[in-house]
Amino acid sequence: PCRSFHGYNRLLTSQIISYYESINQYKQELPEYFNFASDVLDEWSQLEKDGRKPANPAFWWVNEEGEEVKWSFEELGFLSRKAANILSQTCGLQRGDRVIAVLPRVPEWWLLNVACMRTGIIFIPGTSQLTAKDILYRLQASKAKCIITSDTLAPAVESVVSDCHLLKSKLIVGKGNRDGWLNLKELF
C-alpha cells in the first residue's frame, strides 16, 4: 500500500528498507578507483563509436537568447581532455589541487567540471552573485590554487587577490583579455 502525494506514489519505510536490503544482498565488486569522466562518459562515447548505442547528445545547453550548444559524448570527451590539459599543464595544477569556478551556468562550467573529474582536481563551484568579500573568503578557506570566472567578475577577484598567496593562476571565460589572466577560449 502506497500513499499518494501530489500525484506521486510514496514508498512506506518498510518498502524502502526492503529495497536497500535487496541492493545490499547483491555483492558487486567495487572498483578501487573510479573516474566518472573516463569510466562512464568515455565508455558511452566508445559505445556510440562502435554502433552499440545510438548517438545522443551528452550535453545540450540553450540560453535565453536561443543560443544553443550541443556536444556528443565524443565531443565532450575531447573538449574536457583539452580543458584538463589547460588546467594541469598551463595552470600547473595537480590531483588534489582546488579550483574555484565563479561562473554563471555557461557550457564552460560543465566542461571544466568534467575536466576536473578527469584530473582529480577538486572543483569548487560558486554562484556569480558572490561579492569580493565572499570570493576572498572562499579562496582563503579552500586554499584554491586557481580561480575561473567571467570578465564581469574578474574585477572583484582582482580586488582581493593580493590576500590569496596560494593562488597560482587566474582563468577568464569571456571575450576580453585582462593583465595577469589566462583566457580559456584563447587557450583552446
JSON list of C-alpha atoms in Angstrom, two decimals:
[
{"chain": "A", "resi": 1, "resn": "PRO", "atom": "CA", "xyz": [0.00, 0.00, 0.00]},
{"chain": "A", "resi": 2, "resn": "CYS", "atom": "CA", "xyz": [1.36, 3.37, -1.07]},
{"chain": "A", "resi": 3, "resn": "ARG", "atom": "CA", "xyz": [0.02, 6.79, -0.20]},
{"chain": "A", "resi": 4, "resn": "SER", "atom": "CA", "xyz": [-0.28, 9.33, -2.96]},
{"chain": "A", "resi": 5, "resn": "PHE", "atom": "CA", "xyz": [1.17, 12.82, -2.51]},
{"chain": "A", "resi": 6, "resn": "HIS", "atom": "CA", "xyz": [0.63, 15.34, -5.30]},
{"chain": "A", "resi": 7, "resn": "GLY", "atom": "CA", "xyz": [0.13, 12.54, -7.78]},
{"chain": "A", "resi": 8, "resn": "TYR", "atom": "CA", "xyz": [3.35, 10.66, -6.92]},
{"chain": "A", "resi": 9, "resn": "ASN", "atom": "CA", "xyz": [3.46, 7.31, -5.20]},
{"chain": "A", "resi": 10, "resn": "ARG", "atom": "CA", "xyz": [5.20, 7.48, -1.87]},
{"chain": "A", "resi": 11, "resn": "LEU", "atom": "CA", "xyz": [7.01, 4.43, -0.54]},
{"chain": "A", "resi": 12, "resn": "LEU", "atom": "CA", "xyz": [6.48, 3.34, 3.01]},
{"chain": "A", "resi": 13, "resn": "THR", "atom": "CA", "xyz": [9.52, 2.98, 5.28]},
{"chain": "A", "resi": 14, "resn": "SER", "atom": "CA", "xyz": [9.25, -0.81, 5.19]},
{"chain": "A", "resi": 15, "resn": "GLN", "atom": "CA", "xyz": [9.35, -0.75, 1.38]},
{"chain": "A", "resi": 16, "resn": "ILE", "atom": "CA", "xyz": [12.44, 1.48, 1.37]},
{"chain": "A", "resi": 17, "resn": "ILE", "atom": "CA", "xyz": [14.26, -0.77, 3.87]},
{"chain": "A", "resi": 18, "resn": "SER", "atom": "CA", "xyz": [13.34, -3.81, 1.79]},
{"chain": "A", "resi": 19, "resn": "TYR", "atom": "CA", "xyz": [14.69, -2.11, -1.34]},
{"chain": "A", "resi": 20, "resn": "TYR", "atom": "CA", "xyz": [18.02, -1.27, 0.35]},
{"chain": "A", "resi": 21, "resn": "GLU", "atom": "CA", "xyz": [18.31, -4.79, 1.74]},
{"chain": "A", "resi": 22, "resn": "SER", "atom": "CA", "xyz": [17.86, -6.19, -1.76]},
{"chain": "A", "resi": 23, "resn": "ILE", "atom": "CA", "xyz": [20.64, -3.92, -3.01]},
{"chain": "A", "resi": 24, "resn": "ASN", "atom": "CA", "xyz": [22.95, -4.94, -0.18]},
{"chain": "A", "resi": 25, "resn": "GLN", "atom": "CA", "xyz": [22.46, -8.62, -0.95]},
{"chain": "A", "resi": 26, "resn": "TYR", "atom": "CA", "xyz": [23.92, -8.11, -4.41]},
{"chain": "A", "resi": 27, "resn": "LYS", "atom": "CA", "xyz": [27.66, -8.25, -3.82]},
{"chain": "A", "resi": 28, "resn": "GLN", "atom": "CA", "xyz": [29.01, -6.20, -6.67]},
{"chain": "A", "resi": 29, "resn": "GLU", "atom": "CA", "xyz": [32.74, -5.70, -6.60]},
{"chain": "A", "resi": 30, "resn": "LEU", "atom": "CA", "xyz": [33.55, -2.02, -6.36]},
{"chain": "A", "resi": 31, "resn": "PRO", "atom": "CA", "xyz": [36.48, -0.70, -8.36]},
{"chain": "A", "resi": 32, "resn": "GLU", "atom": "CA", "xyz": [39.45, 0.54, -6.40]},
{"chain": "A", "resi": 33, "resn": "TYR", "atom": "CA", "xyz": [39.48, 3.73, -8.48]},
{"chain": "A", "resi": 34, "resn": "PHE", "atom": "CA", "xyz": [36.50, 5.25, -10.23]},
{"chain": "A", "resi": 35, "resn": "ASN", "atom": "CA", "xyz": [36.51, 8.27, -12.51]},
{"chain": "A", "resi": 36, "resn": "PHE", "atom": "CA", "xyz": [33.16, 9.37, -13.92]},
{"chain": "A", "resi": 37, "resn": "ALA", "atom": "CA", "xyz": [34.75, 11.08, -16.92]},
{"chain": "A", "resi": 38, "resn": "SER", "atom": "CA", "xyz": [36.76, 8.08, -18.10]},
{"chain": "A", "resi": 39, "resn": "ASP", "atom": "CA", "xyz": [34.69, 5.21, -16.70]},
{"chain": "A", "resi": 40, "resn": "VAL", "atom": "CA", "xyz": [31.28, 6.50, -17.80]},
{"chain": "A", "resi": 41, "resn": "LEU", "atom": "CA", "xyz": [31.47, 9.32, -20.36]},
{"chain": "A", "resi": 42, "resn": "ASP", "atom": "CA", "xyz": [34.35, 7.81, -22.35]},
{"chain": "A", "resi": 43, "resn": "GLU", "atom": "CA", "xyz": [32.69, 4.39, -22.23]},
{"chain": "A", "resi": 44, "resn": "TRP", "atom": "CA", "xyz": [29.45, 5.83, -23.63]},
{"chain": "A", "resi": 45, "resn": "SER", "atom": "CA", "xyz": [31.47, 7.57, -26.33]},
{"chain": "A", "resi": 46, "resn": "GLN", "atom": "CA", "xyz": [33.06, 4.26, -27.29]},
{"chain": "A", "resi": 47, "resn": "LEU", "atom": "CA", "xyz": [29.68, 2.51, -27.34]},
{"chain": "A", "resi": 48, "resn": "GLU", "atom": "CA", "xyz": [28.42, 5.14, -29.79]},
{"chain": "A", "resi": 49, "resn": "LYS", "atom": "CA", "xyz": [31.55, 4.83, -31.97]},
{"chain": "A", "resi": 50, "resn": "ASP", "atom": "CA", "xyz": [31.14, 1.04, -32.07]},
{"chain": "A", "resi": 51, "resn": "GLY", "atom": "CA", "xyz": [27.46, 1.38, -33.01]},
{"chain": "A", "resi": 52, "resn": "ARG", "atom": "CA", "xyz": [26.33, -0.42, -29.85]},
{"chain": "A", "resi": 53, "resn": "LYS", "atom": "CA", "xyz": [24.45, 2.66, -28.63]},
{"chain": "A", "resi": 54, "resn": "PRO", "atom": "CA", "xyz": [22.53, 5.24, -30.66]},
{"chain": "A", "resi": 55, "resn": "ALA", "atom": "CA", "xyz": [24.09, 8.70, -30.79]},
{"chain": "A", "resi": 56, "resn": "ASN", "atom": "CA", "xyz": [22.56, 11.06, -28.27]},
{"chain": "A", "resi": 57, "resn": "PRO", "atom": "CA", "xyz": [23.72, 14.44, -27.06]},
{"chain": "A", "resi": 58, "resn": "ALA", "atom": "CA", "xyz": [25.80, 14.23, -23.90]},
{"chain": "A", "resi": 59, "resn": "PHE", "atom": "CA", "xyz": [25.34, 17.95, -23.31]},
{"chain": "A", "resi": 60, "resn": "TRP", "atom": "CA", "xyz": [22.68, 20.33, -24.57]},
{"chain": "A", "resi": 61, "resn": "TRP", "atom": "CA", "xyz": [22.59, 23.95, -23.42]},
{"chain": "A", "resi": 62, "resn": "VAL", "atom": "CA", "xyz": [20.27, 26.76, -24.54]},
{"chain": "A", "resi": 63, "resn": "ASN", "atom": "CA", "xyz": [20.27, 30.30, -23.16]},
{"chain": "A", "resi": 64, "resn": "GLU", "atom": "CA", "xyz": [17.51, 32.91, -23.02]},
{"chain": "A", "resi": 65, "resn": "GLU", "atom": "CA", "xyz": [18.50, 34.31, -26.43]},
{"chain": "A", "resi": 66, "resn": "GLY", "atom": "CA", "xyz": [18.13, 30.90, -28.05]},
{"chain": "A", "resi": 67, "resn": "GLU", "atom": "CA", "xyz": [21.87, 30.35, -28.42]},
{"chain": "A", "resi": 68, "resn": "GLU", "atom": "CA", "xyz": [22.49, 26.61, -28.36]},
{"chain": "A", "resi": 69, "resn": "VAL", "atom": "CA", "xyz": [25.47, 24.36, -27.65]},
{"chain": "A", "resi": 70, "resn": "LYS", "atom": "CA", "xyz": [25.14, 20.62, -28.23]},
{"chain": "A", "resi": 71, "resn": "TRP", "atom": "CA", "xyz": [28.02, 18.17, -27.69]},
{"chain": "A", "resi": 72, "resn": "SER", "atom": "CA", "xyz": [28.12, 14.46, -28.38]},
{"chain": "A", "resi": 73, "resn": "PHE", "atom": "CA", "xyz": [29.84, 12.15, -25.91]},
{"chain": "A", "resi": 74, "resn": "GLU", "atom": "CA", "xyz": [32.88, 12.13, -28.19]},
{"chain": "A", "resi": 75, "resn": "GLU", "atom": "CA", "xyz": [32.97, 15.96, -28.35]},
{"chain": "A", "resi": 76, "resn": "LEU", "atom": "CA", "xyz": [32.52, 16.30, -24.59]},
{"chain": "A", "resi": 77, "resn": "GLY", "atom": "CA", "xyz": [35.35, 13.83, -24.07]},
{"chain": "A", "resi": 78, "resn": "PHE", "atom": "CA", "xyz": [37.66, 15.66, -26.48]},
{"chain": "A", "resi": 79, "resn": "LEU", "atom": "CA", "xyz": [36.88, 19.13, -25.09]},
{"chain": "A", "resi": 80, "resn": "SER", "atom": "CA", "xyz": [37.16, 18.01, -21.46]},
{"chain": "A", "resi": 81, "resn": "ARG", "atom": "CA", "xyz": [40.57, 16.44, -22.17]},
{"chain": "A", "resi": 82, "resn": "LYS", "atom": "CA", "xyz": [41.71, 19.76, -23.69]},
{"chain": "A", "resi": 83, "resn": "ALA", "atom": "CA", "xyz": [40.41, 21.63, -20.64]},
{"chain": "A", "resi": 84, "resn": "ALA", "atom": "CA", "xyz": [42.15, 19.10, -18.36]},
{"chain": "A", "resi": 85, "resn": "ASN", "atom": "CA", "xyz": [45.43, 19.77, -20.19]},
{"chain": "A", "resi": 86, "resn": "ILE", "atom": "CA", "xyz": [44.96, 23.51, -19.75]},
{"chain": "A", "resi": 87, "resn": "LEU", "atom": "CA", "xyz": [44.40, 23.06, -16.01]},
{"chain": "A", "resi": 88, "resn": "SER", "atom": "CA", "xyz": [47.28, 20.65, -15.49]},
{"chain": "A", "resi": 89, "resn": "GLN", "atom": "CA", "xyz": [49.87, 21.94, -17.95]},
{"chain": "A", "resi": 90, "resn": "THR", "atom": "CA", "xyz": [49.19, 25.65, -18.44]},
{"chain": "A", "resi": 91, "resn": "CYS", "atom": "CA", "xyz": [47.96, 26.31, -14.89]},
{"chain": "A", "resi": 92, "resn": "GLY", "atom": "CA", "xyz": [50.29, 23.76, -13.29]},
{"chain": "A", "resi": 93, "resn": "LEU", "atom": "CA", "xyz": [47.58, 22.09, -11.22]},
{"chain": "A", "resi": 94, "resn": "GLN", "atom": "CA", "xyz": [47.82, 18.54, -9.90]},
{"chain": "A", "resi": 95, "resn": "ARG", "atom": "CA", "xyz": [45.50, 15.92, -8.43]},
{"chain": "A", "resi": 96, "resn": "GLY", "atom": "CA", "xyz": [44.07, 17.24, -5.15]},
{"chain": "A", "resi": 97, "resn": "ASP", "atom": "CA", "xyz": [44.59, 20.92, -6.00]},
{"chain": "A", "resi": 98, "resn": "ARG", "atom": "CA", "xyz": [41.49, 23.08, -5.72]},
{"chain": "A", "resi": 99, "resn": "VAL", "atom": "CA", "xyz": [39.87, 25.25, -8.38]},
{"chain": "A", "resi": 100, "resn": "ILE", "atom": "CA", "xyz": [37.11, 27.75, -7.69]},
{"chain": "A", "resi": 101, "resn": "ALA", "atom": "CA", "xyz": [34.76, 28.46, -10.58]},
{"chain": "A", "resi": 102, "resn": "VAL", "atom": "CA", "xyz": [32.65, 31.58, -10.11]},
{"chain": "A", "resi": 103, "resn": "LEU", "atom": "CA", "xyz": [30.66, 31.48, -13.31]},
{"chain": "A", "resi": 104, "resn": "PRO", "atom": "CA", "xyz": [27.10, 31.67, -14.49]},
{"chain": "A", "resi": 105, "resn": "ARG", "atom": "CA", "xyz": [25.86, 28.33, -15.84]},
{"chain": "A", "resi": 106, "resn": "VAL", "atom": "CA", "xyz": [27.59, 28.56, -19.20]},
{"chain": "A", "resi": 107, "resn": "PRO", "atom": "CA", "xyz": [28.84, 25.50, -21.13]},
{"chain": "A", "resi": 108, "resn": "GLU", "atom": "CA", "xyz": [32.37, 26.07, -19.84]},
{"chain": "A", "resi": 109, "resn": "TRP", "atom": "CA", "xyz": [31.12, 25.48, -16.28]},
{"chain": "A", "resi": 110, "resn": "TRP", "atom": "CA", "xyz": [30.21, 21.87, -17.10]},
{"chain": "A", "resi": 111, "resn": "LEU", "atom": "CA", "xyz": [33.26, 21.37, -19.31]},
{"chain": "A", "resi": 112, "resn": "LEU", "atom": "CA", "xyz": [35.61, 22.46, -16.51]},
{"chain": "A", "resi": 113, "resn": "ASN", "atom": "CA", "xyz": [33.72, 20.30, -14.03]},
{"chain": "A", "resi": 114, "resn": "VAL", "atom": "CA", "xyz": [34.33, 17.20, -16.20]},
{"chain": "A", "resi": 115, "resn": "ALA", "atom": "CA", "xyz": [37.97, 18.27, -16.78]},
{"chain": "A", "resi": 116, "resn": "CYS", "atom": "CA", "xyz": [38.49, 18.41, -13.01]},
{"chain": "A", "resi": 117, "resn": "MET", "atom": "CA", "xyz": [36.99, 14.93, -12.66]},
{"chain": "A", "resi": 118, "resn": "ARG", "atom": "CA", "xyz": [39.46, 13.64, -15.25]},
{"chain": "A", "resi": 119, "resn": "THR", "atom": "CA", "xyz": [42.48, 15.06, -13.46]},
{"chain": "A", "resi": 120, "resn": "GLY", "atom": "CA", "xyz": [41.46, 14.63, -9.83]},
{"chain": "A", "resi": 121, "resn": "ILE", "atom": "CA", "xyz": [41.43, 18.39, -9.34]},
{"chain": "A", "resi": 122, "resn": "ILE", "atom": "CA", "xyz": [38.79, 19.48, -6.83]},
{"chain": "A", "resi": 123, "resn": "PHE", "atom": "CA", "xyz": [36.13, 21.65, -8.47]},
{"chain": "A", "resi": 124, "resn": "ILE", "atom": "CA", "xyz": [34.53, 24.20, -6.13]},
{"chain": "A", "resi": 125, "resn": "PRO", "atom": "CA", "xyz": [31.55, 25.94, -7.75]},
{"chain": "A", "resi": 126, "resn": "GLY", "atom": "CA", "xyz": [30.49, 29.42, -6.75]},
{"chain": "A", "resi": 127, "resn": "THR", "atom": "CA", "xyz": [27.50, 31.46, -7.80]},
{"chain": "A", "resi": 128, "resn": "SER", "atom": "CA", "xyz": [28.07, 34.54, -9.93]},
{"chain": "A", "resi": 129, "resn": "GLN", "atom": "CA", "xyz": [26.32, 36.55, -7.20]},
{"chain": "A", "resi": 130, "resn": "LEU", "atom": "CA", "xyz": [29.36, 36.36, -4.90]},
{"chain": "A", "resi": 131, "resn": "THR", "atom": "CA", "xyz": [30.86, 39.63, -3.74]},
{"chain": "A", "resi": 132, "resn": "ALA", "atom": "CA", "xyz": [34.60, 40.33, -3.50]},
{"chain": "A", "resi": 133, "resn": "LYS", "atom": "CA", "xyz": [34.43, 39.57, 0.24]},
{"chain": "A", "resi": 134, "resn": "ASP", "atom": "CA", "xyz": [32.72, 36.22, -0.49]},
{"chain": "A", "resi": 135, "resn": "ILE", "atom": "CA", "xyz": [35.33, 35.34, -3.10]},
{"chain": "A", "resi": 136, "resn": "LEU", "atom": "CA", "xyz": [38.18, 36.22, -0.72]},
{"chain": "A", "resi": 137, "resn": "TYR", "atom": "CA", "xyz": [36.72, 34.00, 1.99]},
{"chain": "A", "resi": 138, "resn": "ARG", "atom": "CA", "xyz": [36.31, 31.04, -0.39]},
{"chain": "A", "resi": 139, "resn": "LEU", "atom": "CA", "xyz": [39.81, 31.44, -1.83]},
{"chain": "A", "resi": 140, "resn": "GLN", "atom": "CA", "xyz": [41.40, 31.56, 1.60]},
{"chain": "A", "resi": 141, "resn": "ALA", "atom": "CA", "xyz": [39.29, 28.83, 3.21]},
{"chain": "A", "resi": 142, "resn": "SER", "atom": "CA", "xyz": [39.70, 26.40, 0.32]},
{"chain": "A", "resi": 143, "resn": "LYS", "atom": "CA", "xyz": [43.37, 27.20, -0.36]},
{"chain": "A", "resi": 144, "resn": "ALA", "atom": "CA", "xyz": [42.50, 27.20, -4.06]},
{"chain": "A", "resi": 145, "resn": "LYS", "atom": "CA", "xyz": [45.38, 27.46, -6.49]},
{"chain": "A", "resi": 146, "resn": "CYS", "atom": "CA", "xyz": [43.24, 28.61, -9.42]},
{"chain": "A", "resi": 147, "resn": "ILE", "atom": "CA", "xyz": [40.13, 30.69, -9.94]},
{"chain": "A", "resi": 148, "resn": "ILE", "atom": "CA", "xyz": [37.99, 30.68, -13.04]},
{"chain": "A", "resi": 149, "resn": "THR", "atom": "CA", "xyz": [35.49, 33.46, -13.59]},
{"chain": "A", "resi": 150, "resn": "SER", "atom": "CA", "xyz": [33.83, 35.68, -16.16]},
{"chain": "A", "resi": 151, "resn": "ASP", "atom": "CA", "xyz": [35.12, 39.02, -17.38]},
{"chain": "A", "resi": 152, "resn": "THR", "atom": "CA", "xyz": [32.40, 40.79, -15.36]},
{"chain": "A", "resi": 153, "resn": "LEU", "atom": "CA", "xyz": [33.52, 39.20, -12.07]},
{"chain": "A", "resi": 154, "resn": "ALA", "atom": "CA", "xyz": [37.26, 39.50, -12.70]},
{"chain": "A", "resi": 155, "resn": "PRO", "atom": "CA", "xyz": [37.47, 42.98, -11.07]},
{"chain": "A", "resi": 156, "resn": "ALA", "atom": "CA", "xyz": [36.05, 41.56, -7.81]},
{"chain": "A", "resi": 157, "resn": "VAL", "atom": "CA", "xyz": [38.73, 38.85, -7.86]},
{"chain": "A", "resi": 158, "resn": "GLU", "atom": "CA", "xyz": [41.46, 41.39, -8.63]},
{"chain": "A", "resi": 159, "resn": "SER", "atom": "CA", "xyz": [40.43, 43.48, -5.64]},
{"chain": "A", "resi": 160, "resn": "VAL", "atom": "CA", "xyz": [41.20, 40.60, -3.22]},
{"chain": "A", "resi": 161, "resn": "VAL", "atom": "CA", "xyz": [43.89, 38.55, -4.99]},
{"chain": "A", "resi": 162, "resn": "SER", "atom": "CA", "xyz": [46.75, 40.18, -3.07]},
{"chain": "A", "resi": 163, "resn": "ASP", "atom": "CA", "xyz": [45.45, 38.44, 0.08]},
{"chain": "A", "resi": 164, "resn": "CYS", "atom": "CA", "xyz": [45.43, 35.00, -1.59]},
{"chain": "A", "resi": 165, "resn": "HIS", "atom": "CA", "xyz": [49.03, 33.80, -1.53]},
{"chain": "A", "resi": 166, "resn": "LEU", "atom": "CA", "xyz": [48.33, 30.24, -2.72]},
{"chain": "A", "resi": 167, "resn": "LEU", "atom": "CA", "xyz": [46.56, 31.37, -5.90]},
{"chain": "A", "resi": 168, "resn": "LYS", "atom": "CA", "xyz": [48.77, 30.40, -8.85]},
{"chain": "A", "resi": 169, "resn": "SER", "atom": "CA", "xyz": [46.57, 31.09, -11.85]},
{"chain": "A", "resi": 170, "resn": "LYS", "atom": "CA", "xyz": [43.51, 33.01, -12.92]},
{"chain": "A", "resi": 171, "resn": "LEU", "atom": "CA", "xyz": [41.40, 31.90, -15.89]},
{"chain": "A", "resi": 172, "resn": "ILE", "atom": "CA", "xyz": [38.81, 34.10, -17.50]},
{"chain": "A", "resi": 173, "resn": "VAL", "atom": "CA", "xyz": [35.87, 32.78, -19.51]},
{"chain": "A", "resi": 174, "resn": "GLY", "atom": "CA", "xyz": [34.93, 35.56, -21.87]},
{"chain": "A", "resi": 175, "resn": "LYS", "atom": "CA", "xyz": [35.91, 37.52, -24.92]},
{"chain": "A", "resi": 176, "resn": "GLY", "atom": "CA", "xyz": [38.14, 40.12, -23.31]},
{"chain": "A", "resi": 177, "resn": "ASN", "atom": "CA", "xyz": [41.71, 39.96, -22.09]},
{"chain": "A", "resi": 178, "resn": "ARG", "atom": "CA", "xyz": [42.99, 41.19, -18.73]},
{"chain": "A", "resi": 179, "resn": "ASP", "atom": "CA", "xyz": [46.53, 41.60, -17.50]},
{"chain": "A", "resi": 180, "resn": "GLY", "atom": "CA", "xyz": [47.59, 38.64, -15.37]},
{"chain": "A", "resi": 181, "resn": "TRP", "atom": "CA", "xyz": [44.73, 36.43, -16.57]},
{"chain": "A", "resi": 182, "resn": "LEU", "atom": "CA", "xyz": [44.69, 33.47, -18.94]},
{"chain": "A", "resi": 183, "resn": "ASN", "atom": "CA", "xyz": [41.80, 33.40, -21.40]},
{"chain": "A", "resi": 184, "resn": "LEU", "atom": "CA", "xyz": [40.20, 29.96, -21.59]},
{"chain": "A", "resi": 185, "resn": "LYS", "atom": "CA", "xyz": [38.81, 30.44, -25.11]},
{"chain": "A", "resi": 186, "resn": "GLU", "atom": "CA", "xyz": [42.22, 31.53, -26.44]},
{"chain": "A", "resi": 187, "resn": "LEU", "atom": "CA", "xyz": [43.91, 28.56, -24.79]},
{"chain": "A", "resi": 188, "resn": "PHE", "atom": "CA", "xyz": [41.51, 26.22, -26.57]}
]
